[in-house]
Coordinates of C-alpha atoms and ligand atoms in Angstrom, one line a residue:
Q815 CA -27.4 29.3 16.3
A816 CA -23.5 30.0 15.2
F817 CA -20.7 29.8 18.7
F818 CA -18.9 32.7 17.4
K819 CA -20.4 35.8 15.6
P820 CA -18.8 36.4 12.3
I821 CA -16.8 40.1 12.2
Q822 CA -18.8 43.5 10.1
N823 CA -17.7 43.7 6.4
C824 CA -16.7 39.9 5.9
D825 CA -17.0 37.2 3.5
P826 CA -19.4 34.9 3.3
P827 CA -18.0 31.3 4.0
S828 CA -15.7 29.5 1.9
S829 CA -16.8 26.4 0.0
T830 CA -13.9 26.5 -2.2
K831 CA -11.4 25.8 -0.1
R832 CA -8.9 22.0 -0.9
H833 CA -10.8 19.6 1.1
T834 CA -9.4 16.4 1.0
K835 CA -11.1 13.2 2.3
I836 CA -9.6 9.7 2.3
S837 CA -11.5 6.6 2.8
V838 CA -10.6 3.2 5.1
I839 CA -12.7 0.1 4.5
G840 CA -12.3 -2.2 7.1
V841 CA -11.3 -1.8 10.6
G842 CA -9.5 -4.5 11.9
N843 CA -5.7 -4.6 12.6
V844 CA -4.5 -3.2 9.2
G845 CA -7.4 -0.5 8.6
M846 CA -6.8 1.1 12.0
A847 CA -2.9 1.4 12.2
I848 CA -3.5 2.9 8.7
A849 CA -6.5 5.0 10.0
Q850 CA -4.7 6.2 13.1
T851 CA -1.4 7.2 11.3
I852 CA -3.4 9.8 8.7
L853 CA -4.6 11.3 12.0
T854 CA -1.2 11.9 13.5
Q855 CA 0.4 12.8 9.8
D856 CA -3.0 15.4 9.2
L857 CA -3.0 14.1 5.9
A858 CA -6.8 14.7 5.3
D859 CA -9.8 16.6 6.2
E860 CA -12.1 13.6 6.4
L861 CA -12.0 9.9 6.8
A862 CA -14.8 7.6 6.3
L863 CA -14.3 4.7 8.2
V864 CA -16.9 1.6 6.7
D865 CA -17.0 -2.3 8.1
A866 CA -19.1 -4.8 7.4
K867 CA -19.2 -5.3 11.6
S868 CA -21.5 -2.3 12.9
D869 CA -20.7 -2.5 16.4
K870 CA -16.9 -2.6 16.5
L871 CA -16.9 -0.1 13.9
R872 CA -18.9 2.2 15.9
G873 CA -16.4 1.1 18.6
E874 CA -13.1 1.7 16.5
M875 CA -14.4 5.3 15.3
L876 CA -15.9 6.9 18.9
D877 CA -12.2 5.8 20.1
L878 CA -10.9 7.9 17.4
Q879 CA -12.8 10.6 17.9
H880 CA -12.2 11.2 21.2
A881 CA -8.7 11.9 20.4
A882 CA -9.9 15.3 18.9
A883 CA -8.0 16.9 21.4
F884 CA -5.0 16.1 20.7
L885 CA -4.8 15.4 16.9
P886 CA -5.2 18.3 14.1
R887 CA -8.6 18.4 13.8
T888 CA -9.9 16.4 10.9
K889 CA -14.0 14.8 10.9
I890 CA -14.6 11.5 11.6
N891 CA -17.1 9.5 10.2
A892 CA -18.1 6.0 10.1
S893 CA -20.9 3.5 8.3
V894 CA -21.7 0.6 6.9
D895 CA -23.5 2.0 4.2
Y896 CA -21.0 3.4 1.6
S897 CA -22.5 6.3 1.2
V898 CA -20.2 8.0 4.1
T899 CA -17.4 7.3 1.8
A900 CA -18.7 9.9 -1.5
G901 CA -16.9 12.7 -3.1
S902 CA -13.6 10.4 -1.2
D903 CA -10.1 11.7 -2.6
L904 CA -8.8 8.3 -1.8
C905 CA -10.1 4.7 -1.2
I906 CA -7.5 2.6 0.9
V907 CA -9.1 -1.4 1.3
T908 CA -8.1 -3.4 4.1
A909 CA -11.5 -5.6 4.5
G910 CA -10.2 -9.1 4.0
A911 CA -11.5 -12.9 4.7
R912 CA -9.2 -14.3 7.3
Q913 CA -7.2 -17.9 6.3
N914 CA -9.2 -20.7 7.8
P915 CA -7.0 -23.2 9.1
G916 CA -6.4 -25.3 5.8
E917 CA -8.0 -23.3 4.2
S918 CA -6.4 -23.4 0.5
R919 CA -5.0 -19.8 -0.6
L920 CA -6.8 -20.1 -4.3
N921 CA -9.9 -21.0 -1.8
L922 CA -9.2 -17.7 0.4
L923 CA -9.0 -15.2 -2.9
Q924 CA -12.3 -16.5 -4.2
R925 CA -13.7 -15.4 -0.9
N926 CA -11.7 -12.4 -1.4
V927 CA -13.0 -11.6 -4.6
A928 CA -16.6 -12.7 -3.7
L929 CA -16.3 -9.5 -0.8
F930 CA -14.9 -7.4 -3.1
S931 CA -17.6 -8.0 -5.8
N932 CA -19.4 -6.1 -2.6
I933 CA -16.6 -2.8 -1.9
I934 CA -15.2 -1.9 -5.1
P935 CA -18.3 -1.0 -6.8
P936 CA -20.7 1.0 -4.0
L937 CA -16.5 3.0 -3.8
A938 CA -16.6 3.7 -7.3
K939 CA -20.1 5.0 -7.5
Y940 CA -19.4 7.1 -4.9
S941 CA -16.3 9.0 -5.6
P942 CA -16.0 8.4 -9.2
D943 CA -12.7 10.4 -9.5
S944 CA -10.9 8.6 -6.9
I945 CA -7.6 7.1 -6.3
L946 CA -8.2 3.4 -4.9
L947 CA -5.5 1.7 -2.8
I948 CA -5.8 -1.7 -2.3
V949 CA -3.8 -3.6 0.6
S950 CA -5.6 -6.5 1.3
N951 CA -4.2 -9.9 0.5
P952 CA -3.0 -11.2 -2.2
V953 CA -3.1 -7.6 -3.3
D954 CA -1.8 -8.0 -6.6
V955 CA -4.4 -10.3 -7.6
L956 CA -6.7 -8.2 -5.7
T957 CA -5.8 -4.8 -7.2
Y958 CA -6.0 -6.3 -10.3
V959 CA -9.5 -7.4 -9.3
S960 CA -10.5 -3.7 -8.4
W961 CA -9.2 -2.2 -11.3
K962 CA -11.8 -4.4 -13.4
L963 CA -14.8 -3.9 -11.4
S964 CA -14.2 -0.1 -10.8
G965 CA -13.5 0.5 -14.6
F966 CA -11.3 3.0 -13.2
P967 CA -7.8 3.9 -15.5
S968 CA -5.2 1.8 -14.6
N969 CA -3.5 4.7 -13.2
R970 CA -6.3 5.4 -10.5
V971 CA -5.7 1.5 -9.0
I972 CA -2.6 0.9 -7.2
G973 CA -1.5 -1.8 -4.9
S974 CA 0.2 -1.8 -1.5
G975 CA 2.4 -4.3 -3.3
T976 CA 6.0 -4.8 -1.8
N977 CA 6.2 -0.8 -0.4
L978 CA 6.5 -2.6 3.2
D979 CA 9.1 -5.6 1.8
S980 CA 11.1 -2.7 0.5
S981 CA 10.7 -0.4 3.6
R982 CA 11.6 -4.4 5.6
F983 CA 14.5 -4.5 3.3
R984 CA 15.9 -0.6 3.8
F985 CA 15.8 -1.2 8.0
L986 CA 17.9 -4.4 7.3
I987 CA 20.7 -3.0 5.4
A988 CA 20.7 0.0 7.7
D989 CA 20.7 -2.2 10.6
H990 CA 23.5 -4.7 9.0
L991 CA 26.0 -1.4 7.8
D992 CA 24.2 1.1 10.8
V993 CA 22.9 3.8 9.1
N994 CA 19.7 5.3 8.7
A995 CA 16.7 3.8 6.4
Q996 CA 15.9 6.5 5.0
D997 CA 19.6 6.9 3.1
V998 CA 19.2 3.3 1.5
Q999 CA 17.1 3.5 -1.7
A1000 CA 16.4 -0.1 -2.0
F1001 CA 14.0 -1.8 -4.3
I1002 CA 11.8 -5.3 -3.7
V1003 CA 10.0 -5.6 -6.9
G1004 CA 7.7 -8.2 -7.8
E1005 CA 4.6 -10.1 -6.2
H1006 CA 4.3 -8.7 -2.7
G1007 CA 5.1 -12.5 -1.3
D1008 CA 7.5 -15.8 -1.8
S1009 CA 8.7 -15.0 -4.9
S1010 CA 9.6 -11.1 -4.7
V1011 CA 12.3 -10.1 -6.7
A1012 CA 15.7 -7.6 -4.5
L1013 CA 17.2 -5.2 -6.7
W1014 CA 20.2 -5.7 -5.6
S1015 CA 22.1 -4.2 -8.7
S1016 CA 20.1 -0.5 -8.1
I1017 CA 20.9 -0.4 -3.8
S1018 CA 23.0 2.9 -3.0
I1019 CA 23.3 4.5 0.3
G1020 CA 23.8 8.2 0.1
G1021 CA 24.0 8.1 -3.2
V1022 CA 27.2 5.5 -3.5
P1023 CA 26.4 2.3 -5.2
V1024 CA 26.8 -0.4 -2.7
L1025 CA 28.0 -3.5 -4.8
S1026 CA 29.9 -1.4 -6.9
F1027 CA 31.5 0.3 -4.3
L1028 CA 32.0 -3.3 -3.0
K1029 CA 33.5 -4.5 -6.0
N1030 CA 36.2 -1.5 -6.7
Q1031 CA 37.2 -1.7 -2.8
Q1032 CA 38.1 -5.1 -3.3
I1033 CA 35.7 -6.2 -0.8
A1034 CA 34.4 -9.7 -1.2
Y1035 CA 31.2 -10.6 -0.4
E1036 CA 29.0 -13.9 -0.6
K1037 CA 26.0 -14.0 -2.9
Q1038 CA 24.3 -15.8 -0.5
T1039 CA 24.4 -13.3 2.4
L1040 CA 22.7 -11.3 -0.2
E1041 CA 19.8 -14.4 -0.7
N1042 CA 19.8 -14.3 3.3
I1043 CA 18.7 -10.9 3.5
H1044 CA 15.9 -11.0 1.1
K1045 CA 14.7 -14.4 2.8
A1046 CA 14.3 -12.3 5.5
V1047 CA 12.3 -10.0 4.3
V1048 CA 10.4 -12.9 2.8
E1049 CA 9.8 -14.5 6.0
S1050 CA 9.7 -11.2 7.7
A1051 CA 5.4 -10.8 7.8
Y1052 CA 5.1 -14.3 9.0
E1053 CA 7.6 -14.2 11.6
V1054 CA 5.6 -10.9 13.3
I1055 CA 2.5 -13.0 12.6
S1056 CA 3.2 -16.1 14.2
L1057 CA 4.5 -13.2 17.6
K1058 CA 1.8 -11.2 17.9
G1059 CA -0.9 -12.7 15.5
Y1060 CA -1.3 -10.2 12.6
T1061 CA 0.6 -7.0 11.0
S1062 CA -0.4 -3.4 12.0
W1063 CA 2.8 -0.7 12.5
A1064 CA 5.1 -0.6 9.1
I1065 CA 1.8 -1.3 7.2
G1066 CA 0.3 1.7 9.0
Y1067 CA 3.0 4.0 8.2
S1068 CA 3.6 2.7 4.9
V1069 CA 0.0 3.2 3.6
A1070 CA 0.4 6.6 5.0
N1071 CA 3.4 7.5 3.1
L1072 CA 1.3 6.5 0.2
A1073 CA -1.4 8.0 0.7
R1074 CA 0.8 11.7 1.5
S1075 CA 2.7 11.2 -2.1
L1076 CA -0.5 11.1 -4.1
L1077 CA -2.2 13.6 -1.9
R1078 CA 0.2 15.6 -1.7
D1079 CA 1.2 14.7 -5.3
Q1080 CA 4.7 14.2 -4.0
R1081 CA 5.7 12.4 -6.6
K1082 CA 8.3 10.6 -5.0
I1083 CA 9.3 6.9 -5.9
H1084 CA 7.6 3.8 -4.5
P1085 CA 7.2 0.4 -5.2
V1086 CA 3.8 -0.4 -5.6
S1087 CA 1.4 -2.7 -7.7
V1088 CA 0.9 -1.4 -10.8
L1089 CA -0.2 -2.3 -14.2
A1090 CA 2.8 -4.0 -15.1
K1091 CA 2.4 -4.5 -18.7
G1092 CA 4.6 -3.5 -21.3
F1093 CA 7.4 -2.8 -18.7
Y1094 CA 10.6 -4.8 -18.1
G1095 CA 9.3 -7.2 -20.4
I1096 CA 6.7 -8.8 -19.1
D1097 CA 3.9 -9.1 -22.0
G1098 CA 1.9 -12.6 -20.7
G1099 CA -1.2 -10.9 -20.1
E1100 CA -2.6 -8.4 -17.7
V1101 CA -1.0 -8.3 -14.2
F1102 CA -0.6 -6.3 -11.1
L1103 CA 3.1 -6.5 -9.7
S1104 CA 5.4 -4.4 -7.7
L1105 CA 7.6 -1.8 -9.9
P1106 CA 8.9 1.1 -9.3
A1107 CA 6.7 4.1 -9.5
Q1108 CA 6.4 7.6 -9.5
L1109 CA 3.5 8.5 -7.4
G1110 CA 1.6 12.2 -7.8
R1111 CA -2.4 14.2 -7.8
G1112 CA -3.3 12.1 -10.3
G1113 CA -1.8 8.8 -9.1
V1114 CA 0.5 6.0 -10.9
L1115 CA 2.2 9.1 -13.0
G1116 CA 4.6 6.6 -14.7
V1117 CA 6.8 3.5 -13.5
T1118 CA 11.2 4.2 -13.3
N1119 CA 12.9 2.7 -16.1
I1120 CA 15.6 1.6 -13.6
H1121 CA 18.5 -0.9 -14.5
L1122 CA 18.1 -4.4 -14.3
T1123 CA 20.6 -7.5 -14.7
D1124 CA 19.2 -9.9 -16.7
E1125 CA 18.7 -12.6 -13.3
E1126 CA 17.1 -9.7 -12.6
V1127 CA 14.7 -9.0 -15.5
Q1128 CA 13.9 -12.8 -15.4
R1129 CA 13.5 -13.3 -11.5
L1130 CA 11.0 -10.3 -12.3
R1131 CA 9.2 -12.5 -14.9
K1132 CA 8.9 -14.8 -12.9
S1133 CA 7.2 -13.4 -10.3
A1134 CA 4.5 -11.9 -13.3
E1135 CA 3.9 -15.9 -14.3
T1136 CA 3.4 -16.8 -10.9
I1137 CA 0.7 -14.6 -10.2
L1138 CA -1.1 -14.5 -14.0
E1139 CA -1.1 -18.7 -13.4
F1140 CA -2.6 -17.9 -9.1
Q1141 CA -5.0 -15.2 -11.5
S1142 CA -5.4 -17.1 -14.3
Q1143 CA -7.9 -19.9 -11.9
L1144 CA -10.2 -17.4 -11.5
G1145 CA -11.5 -17.6 -14.3
L1146 CA -12.6 -13.2 -14.3
Ligands
6V0_222 P1 -8.4 -7.8 10.2 O1 -8.1 -7.5 11.7 O2 -9.3 -9.1 9.6 O3 -9.3 -6.9 9.6 C1 -10.4 -7.1 8.2 C2 -11.7 -6.3 8.8 O4 -12.4 -6.4 7.4 C3 -12.8 -6.5 9.5 O5 -12.5 -5.8 10.5 C4 -13.9 -7.8 9.0 O6 -15.0 -7.0 9.8 C5 -13.5 -6.7 7.4 N1 -14.4 -7.4 6.3 C6 -14.8 -8.0 5.9 N2 -15.3 -8.5 5.1 C7 -15.9 -7.4 5.2 C8 -16.9 -7.0 4.1 N3 -17.8 -7.0 3.0 N4 -17.1 -4.9 3.6 C9 -16.4 -4.6 5.0 N5 -15.3 -4.9 5.6 C10 -15.5 -6.1 6.0 O7 -7.8 -8.6 9.4 P2 -6.1 -7.3 8.9 O8 -6.9 -6.0 9.1 O9 -4.8 -8.0 10.3 O10 -5.4 -7.2 7.8 C11 -6.3 -7.3 6.4 C12 -5.9 -7.3 5.2 O11 -4.6 -6.3 5.2 C13 -5.3 -8.8 5.4 O12 -6.2 -8.9 3.9 C14 -4.2 -9.0 5.1 O13 -3.5 -10.0 4.6 C15 -3.8 -7.5 4.3 N6 -2.6 -7.4 4.7 C16 -2.0 -7.0 3.7 C17 -1.0 -6.1 4.0 C18 0.2 -5.6 3.1 O14 1.7 -5.3 3.0 N7 -0.1 -5.7 1.5 C19 0.3 -6.5 4.7 C20 -0.4 -6.8 6.5 C21 -1.9 -7.3 6.1

């Protein structure tokens, strides 16, 4: 029995309207921060949550549903069964094993690869046209693994990569110069990790290229000062984890921002992990790492050809080699 009685001579309810569905796999600290940012920013008509822990999953679902009176309308479902994700436009994977004390990075990766072989194939089966957005670490290698396991074209498999590192970078520069971080165009590319590369040569603020401005004004700057800002970016994840145990808010906003660019076809440029072979002289093998990529409804629309100095190119290639070396130990 419908609550509302339709007005006379009206069309039957339309089911042809564009309906956006996002699935989030893993409802830990990161998955929930992403889910709640997606809800508050009105990015989906339907949100599906999946986790291996059914009680935690149901608890998180109910907790979000109970905020319905304060949020844009979104249908929220949750299940340990992947059928709940069917017909997703975007699947965001944050599920991951935690590093055990004394466990090597490689061992953790092997456990996460085993976990992904239970996650990616059902996602691909239930949403064959979706975009996969991988967040779990090590994100670059797990994005490569997801590409292999899904059989999706590479433009529909993306890792959140250095999108977060770049926003930390923009914050630090903005804070240093007392300007708005949204006015700072700055990219960190390469591995989401220790070998990431800060592209100092292309930083601009409000359209003014920073390094050439300093040079033209004959303002001296120490290379070490720049290195220290990059170092602070690399260390900031460790710092937050050591202080509060995990990171959540910034990754939540950063991934919701990617979801908006993808699903609303914003064609914005984000540093995200993409199949990098053939770009900037990276030709050692199939490797995913972050490059400035244009994102839209089709996924990765292309990679921006920004000018890099020779040193930046060398560092980027080194970063690619670091990931490839790690990846090759998987024997995939
Ligand atoms: P967490 O709080 O331990 O959450 C992980 C969740 O995954 C838990 O709820 C688990 O129950 C769930 N899970 C485990 N196995 C499965 C499975 N087989 N199927 C479904 N769910 C499963 O971790 P947290 O949320 O803090 O972090 C999640 C991942 O994000 C980790 O790998 C982090 O390293 C990674 N991050 C990546 C960032 C990036 O910039 N790419 C940033 C922050 C964290």
